[in-house]
Amino acid sequence: MRLLVVEDETRLAGTLQRGLQAEGFAVDVAATGPAGLEAARHGGYDAMILDVMLPGLSGYELVRRLRAEEHWLPVLMLSAKDGEYDQADGLDCGADDYLTKPFSYVVLLARLRALLRRGAPQRPTVLTVGDLSLDPAGRRVTRGDAEIALTAREFALLDYLMRRPGEVVSKTELLDHVWDASLETAPNAVEVYVGYLRRKIGRHHLETVRGAGYRLTP
């Protein structure tokens, strides 16, 4: 899943990016309000972590503009302002959750996962394709009654494919949604990880459509 972090504190932004990448998310960072607004509008993200105090445009105003445009990207707002009215202002302007600084990374991650579930009610709690089941919240994959151990990247790849069962998904789309757009990624990365995944879930589940991409089937 793709996340956008809008944070002007370079050290904090880098820490969030590295931590979330380790959890299997693809993460982009914007350092100003205007840059964050532009990325949120057109980046195809699954959620945004947004600071309140930003150069150029506040987090409050950024969310207001998105909601005015009927853009419902889930937003977790971060702020050093811990007053109850500050939190109410953040939620009232359109944020979905509010976390005060300093915060626990474990709590941030838990709230982010809850936000992703709440923000996409059309997505089932547990994804199922044939005998494969994937639990995004519990980070578990099973085939029949057997649990399958996956790396963070393999999990993210299977998660994305299981949300598009029976559809042909291109390498470019997988790179955009499973890999971090800010990092150099080897052109054959998708092929390599598809190979890893096939060995674990069964080759018959993951077809190669020559010249087009990959398709997950029951």
GROMACS .gro file of N, CA and C in nm, residues 2-3 25 35-36 40-41 43 46 51 65 68-70 72 86 102 115 118 133-134 149 156 170 180 186 205 210:
model
   84
    2ARG      N    1   0.042   0.229  -0.065
    2ARG     CA    2   0.121   0.350  -0.081
    2ARG      C    3   0.078   0.456   0.020
    3LEU      N    4   0.176   0.513   0.088
    3LEU     CA    5   0.150   0.617   0.187
    3LEU      C    6   0.222   0.745   0.149
   25PHE      N    7   0.522  -0.094   0.353
   25PHE     CA    8   0.454   0.013   0.282
   25PHE      C    9   0.550   0.079   0.183
   35ALA      N   10   0.330   2.110  -0.181
   35ALA     CA   11   0.380   1.986  -0.240
   35ALA      C   12   0.296   1.867  -0.193
   36GLY      N   13   0.257   1.869  -0.066
   36GLY     CA   14   0.174   1.762  -0.013
   36GLY      C   15   0.036   1.760  -0.076
   40ALA      N   16  -0.111   1.452  -0.289
   40ALA     CA   17  -0.233   1.387  -0.243
   40ALA      C   18  -0.340   1.384  -0.352
   41ARG      N   19  -0.344   1.489  -0.432
   41ARG     CA   20  -0.445   1.496  -0.538
   41ARG      C   21  -0.420   1.394  -0.649
   43GLY      N   22  -0.141   1.141  -0.656
   43GLY     CA   23  -0.047   1.032  -0.634
   43GLY      C   24  -0.105   0.893  -0.619
   46ASP      N   25  -0.295   0.542  -0.060
   46ASP     CA   26  -0.396   0.474   0.021
   46ASP      C   27  -0.424   0.549   0.151
   51ASP      N   28   0.143   1.649   0.893
   51ASP     CA   29   0.176   1.741   1.001
   51ASP      C   30   0.085   1.864   0.991
   65ARG      N   31  -0.908   2.164   0.171
   65ARG     CA   32  -0.912   2.171   0.024
   65ARG      C   33  -0.939   2.035  -0.038
   68ALA      N   34  -1.306   1.959   0.017
   68ALA     CA   35  -1.388   2.045  -0.067
   68ALA      C   36  -1.391   1.993  -0.211
   69GLU      N   37  -1.285   1.925  -0.252
   69GLU     CA   38  -1.277   1.865  -0.386
   69GLU      C   39  -1.333   1.723  -0.389
   70GLU      N   40  -1.394   1.683  -0.276
   70GLU     CA   41  -1.449   1.547  -0.260
   70GLU      C   42  -1.342   1.440  -0.280
   72TRP      N   43  -1.134   1.182  -0.073
   72TRP     CA   44  -1.154   1.122   0.059
   72TRP      C   45  -1.036   1.037   0.104
   86ASP      N   46  -0.752   2.184   1.982
   86ASP     CA   47  -0.666   2.163   1.865
   86ASP      C   48  -0.702   2.031   1.797
  102PRO      N   49   0.518   1.430   2.126
  102PRO     CA   50   0.582   1.309   2.073
  102PRO      C   51   0.487   1.191   2.082
  115LEU      N   52  -0.699   0.303   1.045
  115LEU     CA   53  -0.746   0.406   0.953
  115LEU      C   54  -0.763   0.350   0.812
  118ARG      N   55  -1.079   0.143   0.812
  118ARG     CA   56  -1.200   0.226   0.818
  118ARG      C   57  -1.218   0.307   0.691
  133SER      N   58  -0.590  -1.703   0.167
  133SER     CA   59  -0.651  -1.599   0.251
  133SER      C   60  -0.541  -1.508   0.303
  134LEU      N   61  -0.569  -1.378   0.305
  134LEU     CA   62  -0.473  -1.280   0.354
  134LEU      C   63  -0.544  -1.186   0.451
  149ALA      N   64   0.468  -1.815   0.548
  149ALA     CA   65   0.554  -1.706   0.595
  149ALA      C   66   0.603  -1.624   0.476
  156ALA      N   67   0.321  -0.741   0.073
  156ALA     CA   68   0.265  -0.624   0.005
  156ALA      C   69   0.226  -0.657  -0.139
  170SER      N   70  -0.011  -0.480  -1.445
  170SER     CA   71   0.117  -0.459  -1.514
  170SER      C   72   0.232  -0.445  -1.415
  180ASP      N   73   0.871   0.170  -0.335
  180ASP     CA   74   0.881   0.311  -0.301
  180ASP      C   75   0.926   0.390  -0.424
  186ALA      N   76   1.544  -0.196  -0.929
  186ALA     CA   77   1.591  -0.270  -1.046
  186ALA      C   78   1.473  -0.309  -1.134
  205HIS      N   79  -0.137  -2.031  -0.899
  205HIS     CA   80  -0.214  -1.914  -0.853
  205HIS      C   81  -0.175  -1.785  -0.926
  210ARG      N   82   0.189  -1.267  -2.101
  210ARG     CA   83   0.303  -1.217  -2.176
  210ARG      C   84   0.276  -1.078  -2.236
   0.00000   0.00000   0.00000
